[in-house]
Each structure stands twice: as structure tokens, then as C-alpha cells.
One Martini backbone bead per residue (centre of mass of N, CA, C, O) as a GRO file, in nm:
protein
  311
    1MET     BB    1  -3.236   2.542  -5.443
    2SER     BB    2  -3.216   2.418  -5.147
    3THR     BB    3  -3.032   2.267  -4.930
    4GLN     BB    4  -3.026   1.956  -4.790
    5HIS     BB    5  -3.071   1.884  -4.442
    6HIS     BB    6  -2.941   1.641  -4.220
    7VAL     BB    7  -3.092   1.628  -3.892
    8ILE     BB    8  -2.988   1.653  -3.549
    9LEU     BB    9  -3.135   1.723  -3.235
   10ASP     BB   10  -2.978   1.851  -2.936
   11THR     BB   11  -3.170   1.886  -2.622
   12ASP     BB   12  -3.300   2.097  -2.329
   13LEU     BB   13  -3.595   2.106  -2.352
   14GLY     BB   14  -3.800   2.317  -2.103
   15SER     BB   15  -3.666   2.563  -2.008
   16ASP     BB   16  -3.550   2.742  -2.198
   17VAL     BB   17  -3.740   2.863  -2.471
   18ASP     BB   18  -3.524   2.847  -2.709
   19ASP     BB   19  -3.552   2.549  -2.784
   20ALA     BB   20  -3.842   2.561  -2.895
   21MET     BB   21  -3.772   2.769  -3.110
   22ALA     BB   22  -3.565   2.595  -3.261
   23LEU     BB   23  -3.756   2.370  -3.337
   24ALA     BB   24  -3.951   2.551  -3.500
   25VAL     BB   25  -3.748   2.636  -3.711
   26ILE     BB   26  -3.698   2.353  -3.820
   27LEU     BB   27  -4.001   2.284  -3.886
   28GLY     BB   28  -4.004   2.567  -4.075
   29THR     BB   29  -3.780   2.411  -4.268
   30PRO     BB   30  -3.775   2.251  -4.569
   31SER     BB   31  -3.446   2.194  -4.585
   32ILE     BB   32  -3.515   2.007  -4.341
   33ASP     BB   33  -3.418   1.680  -4.230
   34LEU     BB   34  -3.563   1.542  -3.950
   35LEU     BB   35  -3.451   1.254  -3.796
   36GLY     BB   36  -3.416   1.372  -3.493
   37VAL     BB   37  -3.452   1.383  -3.126
   38THR     BB   38  -3.242   1.467  -2.854
   39THR     BB   39  -3.211   1.439  -2.504
   40VAL     BB   40  -3.083   1.649  -2.227
   41TYR     BB   41  -3.074   1.694  -1.909
   42GLY     BB   42  -3.224   1.553  -1.674
   43ASP     BB   43  -3.553   1.523  -1.769
   44THR     BB   44  -3.560   1.359  -2.067
   45LEU     BB   45  -3.852   1.258  -2.092
   46LEU     BB   46  -3.993   1.525  -2.067
   47ARG     BB   47  -3.848   1.659  -2.301
   48ALA     BB   48  -3.945   1.457  -2.517
   49ARG     BB   49  -4.249   1.514  -2.481
   50LEU     BB   50  -4.227   1.810  -2.564
   51VAL     BB   51  -4.131   1.764  -2.845
   52ARG     BB   52  -4.382   1.611  -2.935
   53ARG     BB   53  -4.584   1.835  -2.883
   54PHE     BB   54  -4.468   2.051  -3.071
   55SER     BB   55  -4.476   1.875  -3.325
   56SER     BB   56  -4.785   1.825  -3.331
   57LEU     BB   57  -4.856   2.133  -3.368
   58ALA     BB   58  -4.699   2.095  -3.664
   59ASP     BB   59  -4.776   1.820  -3.790
   60ARG     BB   60  -4.547   1.627  -3.659
   61ASP     BB   61  -4.339   1.315  -3.670
   62THR     BB   62  -4.095   1.305  -3.429
   63PRO     BB   63  -3.829   1.147  -3.355
   64THR     BB   64  -3.769   1.053  -3.004
   65TYR     BB   65  -3.486   1.071  -2.758
   66ALA     BB   66  -3.379   0.977  -2.461
   67GLY     BB   67  -3.122   1.077  -2.257
   68ILE     BB   68  -2.884   1.206  -2.064
   69GLY     BB   69  -2.916   1.343  -1.731
   70SER     BB   70  -2.617   1.311  -1.629
   71PRO     BB   71  -2.342   1.461  -1.596
   72ARG     BB   72  -2.013   1.381  -1.624
   73SER     BB   73  -1.924   1.594  -1.399
   74GLY     BB   74  -2.160   1.589  -1.156
   75ARG     BB   75  -2.328   1.819  -1.178
   76GLU     BB   76  -2.586   1.984  -1.088
   77VAL     BB   77  -2.901   2.020  -1.192
   78TRP     BB   78  -3.071   2.262  -1.353
   79TRP     BB   79  -3.407   2.375  -1.236
   80ALA     BB   80  -3.679   2.580  -1.275
   81GLY     BB   81  -3.993   2.433  -1.236
   82ILE     BB   82  -4.165   2.483  -1.535
   83GLU     BB   83  -4.150   2.227  -1.682
   84GLY     BB   84  -4.446   2.157  -1.860
   85SER     BB   85  -4.687   2.319  -1.705
   86LEU     BB   86  -4.862   2.396  -1.986
   87HIS     BB   87  -4.868   2.070  -2.042
   88HIS     BB   88  -5.095   1.833  -2.086
   89ASP     BB   89  -5.063   1.498  -2.094
   90LEU     BB   90  -4.759   1.400  -2.162
   91GLU     BB   91  -4.776   1.083  -2.126
   92ARG     BB   92  -4.902   1.047  -2.425
   93GLU     BB   93  -4.633   1.079  -2.538
   94SER     BB   94  -4.429   0.935  -2.782
   95VAL     BB   95  -4.130   0.749  -2.713
   96SER     BB   96  -3.854   0.612  -2.776
   97ASP     BB   97  -3.669   0.325  -2.666
   98GLU     BB   98  -3.425   0.439  -2.785
   99PRO     BB   99  -3.144   0.555  -2.706
  100ALA     BB  100  -2.984   0.835  -2.794
  101VAL     BB  101  -2.693   0.727  -2.842
  102GLU     BB  102  -2.776   0.496  -3.028
  103PHE     BB  103  -2.901   0.672  -3.244
  104LEU     BB  104  -2.660   0.845  -3.313
  105THR     BB  105  -2.464   0.616  -3.397
  106ARG     BB  106  -2.644   0.482  -3.607
  107ALA     BB  107  -2.712   0.718  -3.799
  108VAL     BB  108  -2.418   0.794  -3.867
  109ALA     BB  109  -2.322   0.511  -3.967
  110GLU     BB  110  -2.548   0.503  -4.203
  111ASN     BB  111  -2.447   0.834  -4.269
  112PRO     BB  112  -2.171   0.918  -4.375
  113GLY     BB  113  -2.131   1.265  -4.412
  114GLN     BB  114  -2.465   1.365  -4.378
  115ILE     BB  115  -2.479   1.471  -4.072
  116ASP     BB  116  -2.624   1.718  -3.879
  117ILE     BB  117  -2.550   1.857  -3.558
  118VAL     BB  118  -2.760   2.013  -3.314
  119ALA     BB  119  -2.622   2.164  -3.015
  120ILE     BB  120  -2.825   2.317  -2.726
  121GLY     BB  121  -2.674   2.172  -2.494
  122PRO     BB  122  -2.532   1.978  -2.321
  123LEU     BB  123  -2.259   1.739  -2.429
  124THR     BB  124  -2.321   1.442  -2.329
  125ASN     BB  125  -2.420   1.278  -2.577
  126ILE     BB  126  -2.184   1.339  -2.769
  127ALA     BB  127  -1.959   1.221  -2.595
  128ALA     BB  128  -2.080   0.936  -2.575
  129ALA     BB  129  -2.070   0.878  -2.880
  130ILE     BB  130  -1.765   0.903  -2.912
  131ARG     BB  131  -1.702   0.670  -2.701
  132ALA     BB  132  -1.887   0.442  -2.847
  133ASN     BB  133  -1.758   0.545  -3.138
  134ASP     BB  134  -1.476   0.571  -3.333
  135HIS     BB  135  -1.640   0.701  -3.603
  136PHE     BB  136  -1.823   0.940  -3.530
  137ALA     BB  137  -1.649   1.199  -3.570
  138ALA     BB  138  -1.587   1.135  -3.879
  139ASP     BB  139  -1.911   1.105  -3.970
  140VAL     BB  140  -1.972   1.384  -3.912
  141ARG     BB  141  -2.027   1.657  -4.090
  142HIS     BB  142  -2.156   1.863  -3.858
  143LEU     BB  143  -2.122   2.085  -3.576
  144TRP     BB  144  -2.377   2.275  -3.391
  145VAL     BB  145  -2.309   2.517  -3.137
  146MET     BB  146  -2.433   2.621  -2.818
  147GLY     BB  147  -2.166   2.807  -2.666
  148GLY     BB  148  -2.008   3.012  -2.474
  149ILE     BB  149  -1.728   3.253  -2.437
  150PHE     BB  150  -1.505   3.477  -2.657
  151ASP     BB  151  -1.472   3.806  -2.542
  152GLY     BB  152  -1.451   3.832  -2.212
  153GLY     BB  153  -1.714   3.820  -2.098
  154THR     BB  154  -1.968   3.765  -1.839
  155GLY     BB  155  -2.253   3.737  -1.898
  156ILE     BB  156  -2.544   3.675  -1.733
  157ASP     BB  157  -2.391   3.599  -1.432
  158GLY     BB  158  -2.074   3.718  -1.436
  159THR     BB  159  -1.851   3.470  -1.492
  160GLY     BB  160  -1.781   3.388  -1.809
  161ILE     BB  161  -1.977   3.129  -1.802
  162GLU     BB  162  -2.147   2.898  -1.970
  163HIS     BB  163  -2.393   2.673  -1.910
  164ASN     BB  164  -2.339   2.424  -2.094
  165PHE     BB  165  -2.032   2.401  -2.020
  166ARG     BB  166  -2.061   2.398  -1.710
  167SER     BB  167  -2.252   2.146  -1.677
  168ASP     BB  168  -2.030   1.987  -1.895
  169ASP     BB  169  -1.703   2.005  -1.920
  170GLU     BB  170  -1.610   1.718  -1.996
  171SER     BB  171  -1.775   1.688  -2.256
  172ALA     BB  172  -1.671   1.937  -2.401
  173ALA     BB  173  -1.376   1.843  -2.414
  174ILE     BB  174  -1.428   1.594  -2.587
  175VAL     BB  175  -1.554   1.732  -2.834
  176PHE     BB  176  -1.305   1.949  -2.885
  177THR     BB  177  -1.098   1.678  -2.929
  178SER     BB  178  -1.231   1.501  -3.182
  179GLY     BB  179  -1.254   1.661  -3.485
  180ILE     BB  180  -1.511   1.786  -3.534
  181PRO     BB  181  -1.676   1.974  -3.735
  182THR     BB  182  -1.715   2.316  -3.600
  183THR     BB  183  -1.976   2.539  -3.480
  184VAL     BB  184  -1.964   2.824  -3.256
  185THR     BB  185  -2.213   2.988  -3.048
  186GLY     BB  186  -2.205   3.253  -2.840
  187LEU     BB  187  -2.305   3.493  -2.616
  188ASP     BB  188  -2.155   3.729  -2.760
  189VAL     BB  189  -2.371   3.694  -2.998
  190THR     BB  190  -2.666   3.628  -2.900
  191GLU     BB  191  -2.691   3.899  -2.713
  192GLN     BB  192  -2.757   4.093  -2.968
  193LEU     BB  193  -3.042   3.943  -2.933
  194GLU     BB  194  -3.396   4.030  -2.896
  195PHE     BB  195  -3.712   3.942  -2.763
  196GLU     BB  196  -4.026   4.095  -2.800
  197ALA     BB  197  -4.344   4.194  -2.850
  198GLU     BB  198  -4.335   4.211  -3.158
  199GLN     BB  199  -4.249   3.914  -3.215
  200LEU     BB  200  -4.471   3.775  -3.043
  201THR     BB  201  -4.715   3.858  -3.210
  202ARG     BB  202  -4.635   3.689  -3.458
  203ILE     BB  203  -4.615   3.411  -3.322
  204SER     BB  204  -4.911   3.393  -3.199
  205ALA     BB  205  -5.032   3.371  -3.509
  206GLY     BB  206  -4.906   3.057  -3.550
  207GLY     BB  207  -5.111   2.894  -3.433
  208GLU     BB  208  -5.069   2.642  -3.214
  209LEU     BB  209  -4.767   2.676  -3.191
  210GLY     BB  210  -4.760   2.982  -3.142
  211ALA     BB  211  -4.936   2.977  -2.884
  212ALA     BB  212  -4.748   2.796  -2.716
  213LEU     BB  213  -4.499   2.978  -2.732
  214ASP     BB  214  -4.624   3.227  -2.611
  215ALA     BB  215  -4.677   3.101  -2.332
  216ASP     BB  216  -4.381   3.016  -2.269
  217ILE     BB  217  -4.252   3.292  -2.299
  218ARG     BB  218  -4.421   3.435  -2.080
  219GLN     BB  219  -4.332   3.250  -1.852
  220TRP     BB  220  -4.031   3.321  -1.874
  221TRP     BB  221  -4.061   3.618  -1.819
  222THR     BB  222  -4.186   3.585  -1.538
  223HIS     BB  223  -3.958   3.424  -1.406
  224TRP     BB  224  -3.745   3.682  -1.479
  225ARG     BB  225  -3.878   3.967  -1.479
  226ARG     BB  226  -3.907   3.997  -1.808
  227GLU     BB  227  -3.980   4.137  -2.150
  228ARG     BB  228  -3.753   3.917  -2.254
  229ASN     BB  229  -3.539   3.734  -2.491
  230VAL     BB  230  -3.283   3.511  -2.586
  231PRO     BB  231  -3.220   3.338  -2.903
  232HIS     BB  232  -2.979   3.137  -2.895
  233ASP     BB  233  -3.061   2.871  -3.054
  234PRO     BB  234  -3.171   2.987  -3.322
  235VAL     BB  235  -2.905   3.112  -3.404
  236ALA     BB  236  -2.750   2.845  -3.436
  237VAL     BB  237  -2.933   2.737  -3.663
  238LEU     BB  238  -2.870   2.975  -3.867
  239THR     BB  239  -2.572   2.898  -3.928
  240LEU     BB  240  -2.666   2.668  -4.114
  241LEU     BB  241  -2.886   2.811  -4.305
  242HIS     BB  242  -2.742   3.133  -4.283
  243PRO     BB  243  -2.422   3.220  -4.319
  244GLU     BB  244  -2.456   3.509  -4.459
  245LEU     BB  245  -2.547   3.638  -4.157
  246PHE     BB  246  -2.239   3.583  -4.087
  247GLU     BB  247  -1.944   3.567  -3.889
  248PHE     BB  248  -1.619   3.405  -3.900
  249SER     BB  249  -1.366   3.237  -3.816
  250GLU     BB  250  -1.098   3.087  -3.823
  251PRO     BB  251  -0.947   2.825  -3.766
  252GLY     BB  252  -0.953   2.611  -3.461
  253ARG     BB  253  -0.957   2.601  -3.097
  254VAL     BB  254  -1.132   2.468  -2.817
  255MET     BB  255  -1.096   2.546  -2.478
  256ILE     BB  256  -1.163   2.360  -2.171
  257SER     BB  257  -1.233   2.391  -1.852
  258VAL     BB  258  -1.160   2.152  -1.588
  259GLY     BB  259  -1.273   2.212  -1.315
  260GLY     BB  260  -1.358   2.395  -1.074
  261THR     BB  261  -1.424   2.739  -1.095
  262GLU     BB  262  -1.356   2.717  -1.429
  263ALA     BB  263  -1.570   2.544  -1.530
  264GLY     BB  264  -1.632   2.593  -1.885
  265ARG     BB  265  -1.428   2.761  -1.989
  266SER     BB  266  -1.371   2.949  -2.297
  267VAL     BB  267  -1.123   2.911  -2.567
  268PHE     BB  268  -0.990   3.060  -2.857
  269LEU     BB  269  -0.756   2.910  -3.101
  270PRO     BB  270  -0.581   2.970  -3.354
  271ASP     BB  271  -0.574   2.708  -3.625
  272PRO     BB  272  -0.525   2.570  -3.930
  273ALA     BB  273  -0.570   2.262  -3.801
  274GLY     BB  274  -0.839   2.313  -3.715
  275SER     BB  275  -1.209   2.220  -3.659
  276THR     BB  276  -1.283   2.515  -3.550
  277ARG     BB  277  -1.541   2.765  -3.526
  278ILE     BB  278  -1.651   3.098  -3.470
  279THR     BB  279  -1.882   3.324  -3.399
  280THR     BB  280  -1.862   3.698  -3.445
  281ALA     BB  281  -2.128   3.776  -3.620
  282LEU     BB  282  -2.447   3.958  -3.691
  283ASP     BB  283  -2.770   3.999  -3.848
  284LYS     BB  284  -3.020   4.100  -3.668
  285ASN     BB  285  -3.271   4.163  -3.844
  286HIS     BB  286  -3.270   3.915  -4.032
  287ILE     BB  287  -3.270   3.698  -3.809
  288ALA     BB  288  -3.532   3.768  -3.667
  289ASN     BB  289  -3.710   3.719  -3.918
  290ARG     BB  290  -3.633   3.426  -3.970
  291ILE     BB  291  -3.741   3.310  -3.707
  292VAL     BB  292  -4.035   3.397  -3.732
  293ASP     BB  293  -4.099   3.277  -4.009
  294ALA     BB  294  -4.044   2.979  -3.933
  295ILE     BB  295  -4.250   2.954  -3.705
  296VAL     BB  296  -4.498   3.023  -3.878
  297HIS     BB  297  -4.446   2.800  -4.094
  298ALA     BB  298  -4.487   2.552  -3.899
  299SER     BB  299  -4.820   2.618  -3.905
  300ALA     BB  300  -4.864   2.527  -4.170
  301PRO     BB  301  -4.999   2.353  -4.388
  302PRO     BB  302  -4.871   2.069  -4.514
  303SER     BB  303  -4.901   2.141  -4.818
  304LEU     BB  304  -4.752   2.413  -4.796
  305PHE     BB  305  -4.487   2.307  -4.677
  306ARG     BB  306  -4.410   2.132  -4.932
  307GLU     BB  307  -4.440   2.377  -5.160
  308THR     BB  308  -4.265   2.567  -4.976
  309GLU     BB  309  -4.034   2.839  -4.922
  310LEU     BB  310  -3.822   3.034  -4.791
  311THR     BB  311  -3.685   3.357  -4.882
   0.00000   0.00000   0.00000
């Protein structure tokens, strides 16, 4: 029987479609007890309503909390302009009145050493939680982060600096000096995997949730004028669920450049006393199948969802 994971997802869902895919993977994984979702970066209320919409399509009632919209760094928020445009009447979606950082600190304090946090957006909420509660960092079981570039590559935009860390370099620096046990998966690993028409055909057959993801993915493809996308965030989720499909570094420290033109640049330094490891390789074929299977499974009837697990 699979280990039960008690998880909080922290996400900037609504821009790059990979956040919605990551949520669907979590919803489609019976071994995850999703305690709640917190949103970060930009219009966090809109993002929270989108979380609720996708959750409802999977027949799930996911507690959702709007978080901090403005990065600690003060950097201007990047906004694609298509966020939520395919989802009507989002204002009807119910979002908790409790602020995201309060939920994070409360949930972790009530369950010390039990909660995994999957952080797939800028790390503003996580840094705020660390600053708000002296015991938060010690009480998180493990933090799973999508962010950074660690092989000296140039990344998507040629700068060598990944979006999440660049968007709030100050928060990233706080998180990586906090001592939370952390696994970080960077662009150098996630970009080894792409989703194209074959995978999308399978996703689109996955009920209402699959159809909604299909539409959002196609919109994202149109926005960037290419018929493929990299599932950065689902890959980070899979490092928690299926570590046997990855290779990881020895313990070390992640250093974040703060301020200036290098803001957000990430460097990994091996250190036996460190609390962080980075993902170094992945099994592309098996991981792609795991992502699609979980998304399709998320649309299964609730009775089937409770009674079965992915093989």
C-alpha cells in the first residue's frame, strides 16, 4: 500500500498551464491527502478561484486560500493576460477567508513533521510563513520546489535565471537559508520532458477535468505559438510521489543571488551538513505516463477514486 502524503500545494496557477496540470496530478493520486491549496503572485484571488474550478471538475472540495500577490523583492508581476479567460463565472467559486500564510503556519503547527509542501510558484508565501512563525521551518516535513537552473544552462529566455526565483529572489533566499529539508527540481531537469499532441489526446479524454485542461493547454500553445509545453510543475510533484524515477544530488545548499541583474540566479553547493538536494536526472517515458495517468484518474468517479490506486 502506498505511503499517505499530507500535502499543501502552493501555486501561481492560472498563467503557465503546468500548474493546473500539477494540481490535476495531485487530485488524481489517491496516496495524497490534499489539506489545502495556497495561491501566490499577482491576482491570487483569481488564481484561488481557478483552483476551486479545476477541483470541482474532479468532484473535489479543496480548501483554497488566496496568498500574497506582491513579491517581497518588489519586482513587477508578470501576467500573461489569458489567466482564467476560458472559465466563466469564476466569482461563484468559494475561497476561504483565512489568508494563505495564516493557513500555512496554522496547519504546520498543528501537524509538526507531518506535512509536505509542494511549492511551484514564487516562494513569497513560504518565506512569509517562515518569518511569521519561528517553528515553521523545523515543523515542515519536506519542501518540494520547482525552480532554478543548476547546470549552467541558459533556460527558456536565455538568461540562465528561472522565473520563480527571479520573480522573488528575496523570498527564495529566505527559504533556502531556513533549514527546511528541501528537494529542488530545476529547468535543467524539467526541460528534458515535453508534452505534445499524443499526450494531450489522452488528457482530453479524461472527463470534464481533462476537457478543461485540454482547452487551457491549447490556449497556452496558441499564446506561445508552439504546439508543445514543458510540464515543469507536474515533474516536481512526481519527485515526491515517485522518487525512484529520478536521480538526486547529495545534500548541499542552494545559494540565491539577491538584487541587481543577477537576481534569482541559483547555485548548488554540495555540503554534507546541508538540508537541500537537487534533482539531477529523470526517467522521461515513465514520468510522462505517470502524469497523464494521474490526470485521467482525477476525472474517475469518486467511488472508483477511493477504491483504486495507480499502479
